[in-house]
mmCIF file of N, CA, C and O in Angstrom:
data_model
loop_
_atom_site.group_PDB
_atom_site.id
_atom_site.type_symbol
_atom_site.label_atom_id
_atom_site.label_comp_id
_atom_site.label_asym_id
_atom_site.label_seq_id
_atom_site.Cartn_x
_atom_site.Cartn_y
_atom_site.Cartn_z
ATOM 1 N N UNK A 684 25.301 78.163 -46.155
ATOM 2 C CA UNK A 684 25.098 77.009 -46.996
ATOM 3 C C UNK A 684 24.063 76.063 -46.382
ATOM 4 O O UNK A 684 23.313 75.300 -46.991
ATOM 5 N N UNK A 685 24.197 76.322 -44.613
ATOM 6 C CA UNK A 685 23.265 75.344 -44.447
ATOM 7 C C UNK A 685 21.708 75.665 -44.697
ATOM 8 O O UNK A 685 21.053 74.955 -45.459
ATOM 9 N N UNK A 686 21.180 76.692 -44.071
ATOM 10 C CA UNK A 686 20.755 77.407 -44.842
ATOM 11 C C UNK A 686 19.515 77.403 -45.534
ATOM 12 O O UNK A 686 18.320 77.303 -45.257
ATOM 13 N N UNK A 687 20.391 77.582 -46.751
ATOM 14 C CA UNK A 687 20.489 77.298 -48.098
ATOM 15 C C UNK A 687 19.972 75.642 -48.517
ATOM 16 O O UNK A 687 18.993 75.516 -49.253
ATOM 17 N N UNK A 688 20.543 74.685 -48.107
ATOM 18 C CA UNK A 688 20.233 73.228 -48.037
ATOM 19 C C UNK A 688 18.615 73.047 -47.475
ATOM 20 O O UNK A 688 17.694 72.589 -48.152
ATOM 21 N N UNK A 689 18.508 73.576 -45.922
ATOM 22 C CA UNK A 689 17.326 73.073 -45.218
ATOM 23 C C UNK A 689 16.046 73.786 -46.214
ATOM 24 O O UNK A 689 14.895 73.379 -46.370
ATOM 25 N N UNK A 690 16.676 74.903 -46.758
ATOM 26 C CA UNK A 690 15.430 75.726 -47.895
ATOM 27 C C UNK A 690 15.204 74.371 -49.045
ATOM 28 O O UNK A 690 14.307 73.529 -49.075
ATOM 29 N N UNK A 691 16.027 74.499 -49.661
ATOM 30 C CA UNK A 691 15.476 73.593 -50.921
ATOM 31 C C UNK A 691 15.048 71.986 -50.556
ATOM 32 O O UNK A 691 14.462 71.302 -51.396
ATOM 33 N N UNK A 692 15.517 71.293 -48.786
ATOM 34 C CA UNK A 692 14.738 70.450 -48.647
ATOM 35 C C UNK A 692 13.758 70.533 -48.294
ATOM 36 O O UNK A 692 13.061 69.521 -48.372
ATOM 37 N N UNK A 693 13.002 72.134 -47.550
ATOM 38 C CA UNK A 693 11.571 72.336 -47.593
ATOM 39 C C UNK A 693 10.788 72.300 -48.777
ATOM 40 O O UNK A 693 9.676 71.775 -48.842
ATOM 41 N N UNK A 694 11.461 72.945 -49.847
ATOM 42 C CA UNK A 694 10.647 73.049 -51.056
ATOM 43 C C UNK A 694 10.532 71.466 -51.351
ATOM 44 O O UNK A 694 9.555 70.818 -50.975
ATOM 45 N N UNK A 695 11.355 71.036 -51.888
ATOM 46 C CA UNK A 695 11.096 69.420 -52.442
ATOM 47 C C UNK A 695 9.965 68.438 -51.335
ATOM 48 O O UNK A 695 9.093 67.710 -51.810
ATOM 49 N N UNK A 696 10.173 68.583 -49.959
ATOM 50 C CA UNK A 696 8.730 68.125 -49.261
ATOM 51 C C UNK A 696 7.466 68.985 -49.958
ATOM 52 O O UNK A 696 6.562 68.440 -50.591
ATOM 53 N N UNK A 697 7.580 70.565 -49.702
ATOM 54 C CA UNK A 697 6.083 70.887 -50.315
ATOM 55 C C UNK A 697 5.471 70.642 -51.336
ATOM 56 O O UNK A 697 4.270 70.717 -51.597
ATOM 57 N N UNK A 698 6.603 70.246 -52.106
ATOM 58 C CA UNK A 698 6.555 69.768 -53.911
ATOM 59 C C UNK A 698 5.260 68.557 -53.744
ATOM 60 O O UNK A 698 4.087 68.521 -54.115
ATOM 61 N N UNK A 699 6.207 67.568 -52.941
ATOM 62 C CA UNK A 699 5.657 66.221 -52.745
ATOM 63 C C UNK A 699 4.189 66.391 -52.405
ATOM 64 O O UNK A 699 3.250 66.116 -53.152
ATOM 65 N N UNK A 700 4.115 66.903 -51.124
ATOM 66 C CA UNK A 700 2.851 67.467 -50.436
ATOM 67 C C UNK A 700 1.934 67.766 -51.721
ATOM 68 O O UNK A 700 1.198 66.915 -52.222
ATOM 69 N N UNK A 701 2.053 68.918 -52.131
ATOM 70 C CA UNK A 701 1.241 69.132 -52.855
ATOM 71 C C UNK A 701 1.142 68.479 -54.158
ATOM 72 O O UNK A 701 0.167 68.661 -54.887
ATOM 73 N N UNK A 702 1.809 67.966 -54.374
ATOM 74 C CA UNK A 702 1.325 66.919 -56.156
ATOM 75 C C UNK A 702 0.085 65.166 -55.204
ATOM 76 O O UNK A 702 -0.503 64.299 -55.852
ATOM 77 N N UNK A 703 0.120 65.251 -54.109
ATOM 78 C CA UNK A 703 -0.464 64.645 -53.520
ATOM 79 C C UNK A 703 -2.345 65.101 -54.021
ATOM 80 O O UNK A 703 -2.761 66.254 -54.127
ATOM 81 N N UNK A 704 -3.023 64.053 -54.207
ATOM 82 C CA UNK A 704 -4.219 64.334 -54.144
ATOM 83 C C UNK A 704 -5.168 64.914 -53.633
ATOM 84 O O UNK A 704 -5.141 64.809 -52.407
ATOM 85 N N UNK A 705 -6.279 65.671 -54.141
ATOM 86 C CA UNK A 705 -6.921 67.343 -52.888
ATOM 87 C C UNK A 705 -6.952 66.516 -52.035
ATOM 88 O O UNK A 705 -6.079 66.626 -51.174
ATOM 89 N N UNK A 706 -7.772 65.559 -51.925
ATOM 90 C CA UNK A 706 -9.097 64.782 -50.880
ATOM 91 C C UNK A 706 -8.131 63.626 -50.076
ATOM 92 O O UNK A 706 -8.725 62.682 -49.554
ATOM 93 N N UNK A 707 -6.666 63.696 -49.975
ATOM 94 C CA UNK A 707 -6.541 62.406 -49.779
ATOM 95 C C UNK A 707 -6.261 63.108 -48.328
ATOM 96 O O UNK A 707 -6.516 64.300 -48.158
ATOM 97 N N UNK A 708 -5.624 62.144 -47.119
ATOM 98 C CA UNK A 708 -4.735 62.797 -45.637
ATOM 99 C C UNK A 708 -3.131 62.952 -46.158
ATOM 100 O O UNK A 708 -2.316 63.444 -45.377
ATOM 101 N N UNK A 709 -2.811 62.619 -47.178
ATOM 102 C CA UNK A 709 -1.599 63.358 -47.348
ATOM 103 C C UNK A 709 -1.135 64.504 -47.594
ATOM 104 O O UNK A 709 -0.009 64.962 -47.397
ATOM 105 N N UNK A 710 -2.365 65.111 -48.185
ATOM 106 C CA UNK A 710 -1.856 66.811 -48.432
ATOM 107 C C UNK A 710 -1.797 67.350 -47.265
ATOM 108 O O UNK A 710 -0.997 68.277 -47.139
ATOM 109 N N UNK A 711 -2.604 66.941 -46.095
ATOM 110 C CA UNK A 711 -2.110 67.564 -45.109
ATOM 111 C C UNK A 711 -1.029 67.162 -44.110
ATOM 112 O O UNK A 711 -0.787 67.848 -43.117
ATOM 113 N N UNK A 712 -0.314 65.905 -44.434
ATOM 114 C CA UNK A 712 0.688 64.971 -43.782
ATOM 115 C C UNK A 712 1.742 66.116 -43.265
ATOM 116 O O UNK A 712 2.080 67.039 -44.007
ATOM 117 N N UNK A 713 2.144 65.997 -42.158
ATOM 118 C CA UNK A 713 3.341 66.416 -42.088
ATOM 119 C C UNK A 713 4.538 65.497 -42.381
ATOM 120 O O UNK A 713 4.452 64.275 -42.506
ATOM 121 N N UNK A 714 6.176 66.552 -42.520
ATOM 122 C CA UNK A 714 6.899 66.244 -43.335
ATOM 123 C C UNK A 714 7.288 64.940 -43.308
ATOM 124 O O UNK A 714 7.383 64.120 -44.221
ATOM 125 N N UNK A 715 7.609 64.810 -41.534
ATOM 126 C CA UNK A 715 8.124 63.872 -40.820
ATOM 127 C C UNK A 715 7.540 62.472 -40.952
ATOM 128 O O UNK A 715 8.161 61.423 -40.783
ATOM 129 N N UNK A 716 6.014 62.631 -41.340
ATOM 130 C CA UNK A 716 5.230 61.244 -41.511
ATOM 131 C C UNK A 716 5.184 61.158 -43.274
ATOM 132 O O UNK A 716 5.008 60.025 -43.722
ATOM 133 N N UNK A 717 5.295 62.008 -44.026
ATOM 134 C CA UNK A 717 5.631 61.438 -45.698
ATOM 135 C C UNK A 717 7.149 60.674 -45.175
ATOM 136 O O UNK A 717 7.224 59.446 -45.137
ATOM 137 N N UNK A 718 8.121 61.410 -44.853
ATOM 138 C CA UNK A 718 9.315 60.964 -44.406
ATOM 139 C C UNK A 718 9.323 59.178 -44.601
ATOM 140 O O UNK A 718 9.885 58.420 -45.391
ATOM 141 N N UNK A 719 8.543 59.020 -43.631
ATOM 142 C CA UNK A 719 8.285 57.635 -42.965
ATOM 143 C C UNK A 719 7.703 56.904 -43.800
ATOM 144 O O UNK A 719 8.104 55.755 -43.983
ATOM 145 N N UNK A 720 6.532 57.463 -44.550
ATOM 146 C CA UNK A 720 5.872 56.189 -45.324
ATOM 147 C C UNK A 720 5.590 56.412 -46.164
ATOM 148 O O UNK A 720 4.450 56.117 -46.524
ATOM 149 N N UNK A 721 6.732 57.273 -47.235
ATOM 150 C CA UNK A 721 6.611 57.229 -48.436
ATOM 151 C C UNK A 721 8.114 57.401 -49.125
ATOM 152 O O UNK A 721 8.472 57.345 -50.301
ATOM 153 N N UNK A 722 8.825 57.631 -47.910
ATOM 154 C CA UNK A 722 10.717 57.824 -48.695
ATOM 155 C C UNK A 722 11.741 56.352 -48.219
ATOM 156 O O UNK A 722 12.698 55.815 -48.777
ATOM 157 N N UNK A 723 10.978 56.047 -46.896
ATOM 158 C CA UNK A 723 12.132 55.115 -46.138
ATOM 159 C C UNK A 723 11.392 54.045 -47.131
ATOM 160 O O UNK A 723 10.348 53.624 -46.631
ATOM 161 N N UNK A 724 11.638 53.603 -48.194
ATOM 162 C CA UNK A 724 10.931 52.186 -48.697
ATOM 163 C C UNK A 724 12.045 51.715 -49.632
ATOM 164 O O UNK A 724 12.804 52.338 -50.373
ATOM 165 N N UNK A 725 11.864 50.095 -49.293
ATOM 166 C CA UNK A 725 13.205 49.578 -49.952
ATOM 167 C C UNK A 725 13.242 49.225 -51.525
ATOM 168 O O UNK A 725 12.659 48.228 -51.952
ATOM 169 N N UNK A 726 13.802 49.907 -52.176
ATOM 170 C CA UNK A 726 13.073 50.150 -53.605
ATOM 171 C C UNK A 726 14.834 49.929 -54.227
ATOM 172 O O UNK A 726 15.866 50.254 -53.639
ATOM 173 N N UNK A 727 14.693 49.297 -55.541
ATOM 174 C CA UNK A 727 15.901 49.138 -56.521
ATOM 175 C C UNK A 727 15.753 50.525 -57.464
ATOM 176 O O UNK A 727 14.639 50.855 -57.871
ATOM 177 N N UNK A 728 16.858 51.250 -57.757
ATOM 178 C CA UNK A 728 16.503 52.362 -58.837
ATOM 179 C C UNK A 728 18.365 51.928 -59.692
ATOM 180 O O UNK A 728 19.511 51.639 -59.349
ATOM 181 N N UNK A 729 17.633 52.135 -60.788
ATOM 182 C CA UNK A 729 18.742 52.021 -61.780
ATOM 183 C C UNK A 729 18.864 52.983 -62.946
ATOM 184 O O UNK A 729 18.058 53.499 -63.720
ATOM 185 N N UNK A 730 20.176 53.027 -62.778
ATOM 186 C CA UNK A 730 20.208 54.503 -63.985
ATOM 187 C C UNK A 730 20.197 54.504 -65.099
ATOM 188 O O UNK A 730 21.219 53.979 -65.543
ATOM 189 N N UNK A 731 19.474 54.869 -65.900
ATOM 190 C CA UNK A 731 20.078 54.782 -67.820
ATOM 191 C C UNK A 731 20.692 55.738 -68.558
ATOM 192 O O UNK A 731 20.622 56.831 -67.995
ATOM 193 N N UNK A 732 21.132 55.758 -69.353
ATOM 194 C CA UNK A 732 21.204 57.275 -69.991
ATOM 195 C C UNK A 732 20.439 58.272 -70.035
ATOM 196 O O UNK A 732 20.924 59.400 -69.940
ATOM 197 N N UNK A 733 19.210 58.101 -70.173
ATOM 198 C CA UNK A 733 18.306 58.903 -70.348
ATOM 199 C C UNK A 733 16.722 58.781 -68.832
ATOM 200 O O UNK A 733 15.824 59.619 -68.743
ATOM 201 N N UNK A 734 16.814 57.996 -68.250
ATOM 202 C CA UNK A 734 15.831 57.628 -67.514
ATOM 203 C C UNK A 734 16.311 57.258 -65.935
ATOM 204 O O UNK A 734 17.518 57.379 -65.725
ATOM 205 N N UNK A 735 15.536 56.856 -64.906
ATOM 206 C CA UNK A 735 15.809 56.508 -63.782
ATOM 207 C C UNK A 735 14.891 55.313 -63.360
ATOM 208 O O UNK A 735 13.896 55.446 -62.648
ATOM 209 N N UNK A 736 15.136 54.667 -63.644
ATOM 210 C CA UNK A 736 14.141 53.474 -63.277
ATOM 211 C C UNK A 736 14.040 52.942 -61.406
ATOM 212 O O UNK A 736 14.864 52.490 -60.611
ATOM 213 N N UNK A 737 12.803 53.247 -61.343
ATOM 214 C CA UNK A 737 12.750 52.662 -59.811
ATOM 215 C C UNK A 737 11.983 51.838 -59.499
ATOM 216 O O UNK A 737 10.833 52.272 -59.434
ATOM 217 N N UNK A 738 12.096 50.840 -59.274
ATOM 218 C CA UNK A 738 11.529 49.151 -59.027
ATOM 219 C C UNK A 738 10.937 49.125 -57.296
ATOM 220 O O UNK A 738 11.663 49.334 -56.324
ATOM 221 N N UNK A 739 9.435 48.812 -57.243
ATOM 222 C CA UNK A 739 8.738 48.697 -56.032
ATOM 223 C C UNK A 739 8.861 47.127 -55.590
ATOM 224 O O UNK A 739 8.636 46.195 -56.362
ATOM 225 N N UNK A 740 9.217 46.998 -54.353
ATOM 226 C CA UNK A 740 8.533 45.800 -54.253
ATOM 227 C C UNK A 740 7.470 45.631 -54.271
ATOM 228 O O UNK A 740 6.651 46.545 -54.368
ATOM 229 N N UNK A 741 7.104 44.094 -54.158
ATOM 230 C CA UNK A 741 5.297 43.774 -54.464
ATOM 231 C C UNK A 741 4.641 44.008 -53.391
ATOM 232 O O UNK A 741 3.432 44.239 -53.401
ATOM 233 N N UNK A 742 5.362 43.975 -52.333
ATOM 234 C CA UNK A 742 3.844 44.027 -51.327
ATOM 235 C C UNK A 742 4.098 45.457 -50.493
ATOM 236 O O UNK A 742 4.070 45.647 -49.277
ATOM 237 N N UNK A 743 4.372 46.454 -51.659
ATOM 238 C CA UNK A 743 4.327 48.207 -50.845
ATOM 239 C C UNK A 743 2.916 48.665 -50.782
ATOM 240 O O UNK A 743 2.163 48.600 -51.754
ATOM 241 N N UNK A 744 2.602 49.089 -49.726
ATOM 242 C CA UNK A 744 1.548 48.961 -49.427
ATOM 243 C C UNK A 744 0.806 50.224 -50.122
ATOM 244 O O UNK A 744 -0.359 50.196 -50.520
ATOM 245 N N UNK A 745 1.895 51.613 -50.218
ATOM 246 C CA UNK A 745 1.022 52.319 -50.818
ATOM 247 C C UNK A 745 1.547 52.685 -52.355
ATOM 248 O O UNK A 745 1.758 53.794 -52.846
ATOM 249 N N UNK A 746 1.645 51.743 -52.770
ATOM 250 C CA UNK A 746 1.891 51.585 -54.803
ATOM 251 C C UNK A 746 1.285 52.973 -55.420
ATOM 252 O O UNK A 746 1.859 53.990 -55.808
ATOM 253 N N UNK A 747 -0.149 52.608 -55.360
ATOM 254 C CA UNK A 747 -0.781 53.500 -56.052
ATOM 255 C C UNK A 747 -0.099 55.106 -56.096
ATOM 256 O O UNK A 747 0.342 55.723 -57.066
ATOM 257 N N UNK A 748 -0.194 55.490 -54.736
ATOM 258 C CA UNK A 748 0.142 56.506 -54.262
ATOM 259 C C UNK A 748 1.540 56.954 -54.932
ATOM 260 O O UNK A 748 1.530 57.950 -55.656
ATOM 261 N N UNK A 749 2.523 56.380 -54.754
ATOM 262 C CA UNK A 749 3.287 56.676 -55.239
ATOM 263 C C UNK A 749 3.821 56.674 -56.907
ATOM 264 O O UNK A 749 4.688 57.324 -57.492
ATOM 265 N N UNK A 750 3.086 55.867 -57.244
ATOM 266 C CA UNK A 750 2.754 55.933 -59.092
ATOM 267 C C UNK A 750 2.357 57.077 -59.157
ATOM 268 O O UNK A 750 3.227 57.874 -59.510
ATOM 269 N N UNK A 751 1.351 57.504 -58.952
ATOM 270 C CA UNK A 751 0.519 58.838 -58.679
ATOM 271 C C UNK A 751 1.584 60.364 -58.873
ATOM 272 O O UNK A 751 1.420 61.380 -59.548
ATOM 273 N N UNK A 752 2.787 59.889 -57.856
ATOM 274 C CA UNK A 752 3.394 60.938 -57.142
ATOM 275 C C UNK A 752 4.656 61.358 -58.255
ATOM 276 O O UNK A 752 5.210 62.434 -58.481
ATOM 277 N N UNK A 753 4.845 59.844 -58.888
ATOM 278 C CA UNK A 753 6.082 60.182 -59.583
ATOM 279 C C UNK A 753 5.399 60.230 -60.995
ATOM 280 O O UNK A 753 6.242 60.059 -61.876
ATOM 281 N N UNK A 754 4.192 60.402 -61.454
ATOM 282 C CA UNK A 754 4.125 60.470 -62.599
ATOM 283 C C UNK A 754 3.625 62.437 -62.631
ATOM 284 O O UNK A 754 3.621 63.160 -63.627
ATOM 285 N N UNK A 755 3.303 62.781 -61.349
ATOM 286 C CA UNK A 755 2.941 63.987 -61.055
ATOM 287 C C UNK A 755 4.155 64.541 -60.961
ATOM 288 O O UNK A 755 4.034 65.482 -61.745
ATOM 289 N N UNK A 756 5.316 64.603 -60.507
ATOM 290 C CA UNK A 756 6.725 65.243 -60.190
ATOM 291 C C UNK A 756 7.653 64.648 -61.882
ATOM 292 O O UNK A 756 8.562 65.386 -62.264
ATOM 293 N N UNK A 757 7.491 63.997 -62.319
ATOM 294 C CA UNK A 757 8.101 63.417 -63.878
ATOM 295 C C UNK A 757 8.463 65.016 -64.820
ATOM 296 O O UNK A 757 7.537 65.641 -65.335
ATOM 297 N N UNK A 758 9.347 65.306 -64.877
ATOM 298 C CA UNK A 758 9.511 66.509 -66.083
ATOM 299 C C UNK A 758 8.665 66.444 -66.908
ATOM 300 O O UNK A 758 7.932 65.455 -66.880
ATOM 301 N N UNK A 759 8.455 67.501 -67.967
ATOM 302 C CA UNK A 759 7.710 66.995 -68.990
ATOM 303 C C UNK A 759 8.185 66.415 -70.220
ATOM 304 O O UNK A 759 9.358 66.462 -70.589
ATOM 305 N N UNK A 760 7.508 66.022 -70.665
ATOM 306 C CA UNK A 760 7.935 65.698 -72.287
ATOM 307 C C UNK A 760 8.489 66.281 -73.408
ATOM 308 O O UNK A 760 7.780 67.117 -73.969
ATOM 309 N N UNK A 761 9.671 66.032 -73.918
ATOM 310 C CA UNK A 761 10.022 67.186 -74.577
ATOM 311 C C UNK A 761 9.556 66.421 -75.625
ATOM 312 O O UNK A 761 9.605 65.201 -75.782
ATOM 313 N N UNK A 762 8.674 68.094 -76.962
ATOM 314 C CA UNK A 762 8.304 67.259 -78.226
ATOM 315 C C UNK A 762 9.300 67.349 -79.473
ATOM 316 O O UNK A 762 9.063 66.714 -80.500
#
């Protein structure tokens, strides 16, 4: 089981990794430094029925980036 766990938390880092931009230094980041400055951030998320809302504070330094990241990892649209 464990395993099993450390597999699918590799995949979900490479996920990240790669929805990251060609040209930027994050595609080549290792895990341990996305870890650091792109997961440990103190962020409000609230649940809806249908959605997950996650609230940045104002002065995160890398906003963009992560707009970027979650509109790249977002399911798709069902029509």
């Amino acid at each position: 089981m464990r395993l099993m766990l450390h597999g699918c938390a590799y995949w979900i880092w490479w996920k990240l990794r790669a929805a990251c931009p060609k040209r930027s230094p994050w595609r080549r980041a290792q895990f341990d430094t996305l870890r650091l400055h792109l997961v440990k951030l103190a962020a409000t998320i609230v649940e809806k029925k249908t959605r997950i809302i996650i609230t940045l504070p104002a002065s995160c330094p890398r906003r963009g980036l992560l707009h970027l990241l979650f509109d790249a990892l977002a399911p798709p649209k069902a029509a």
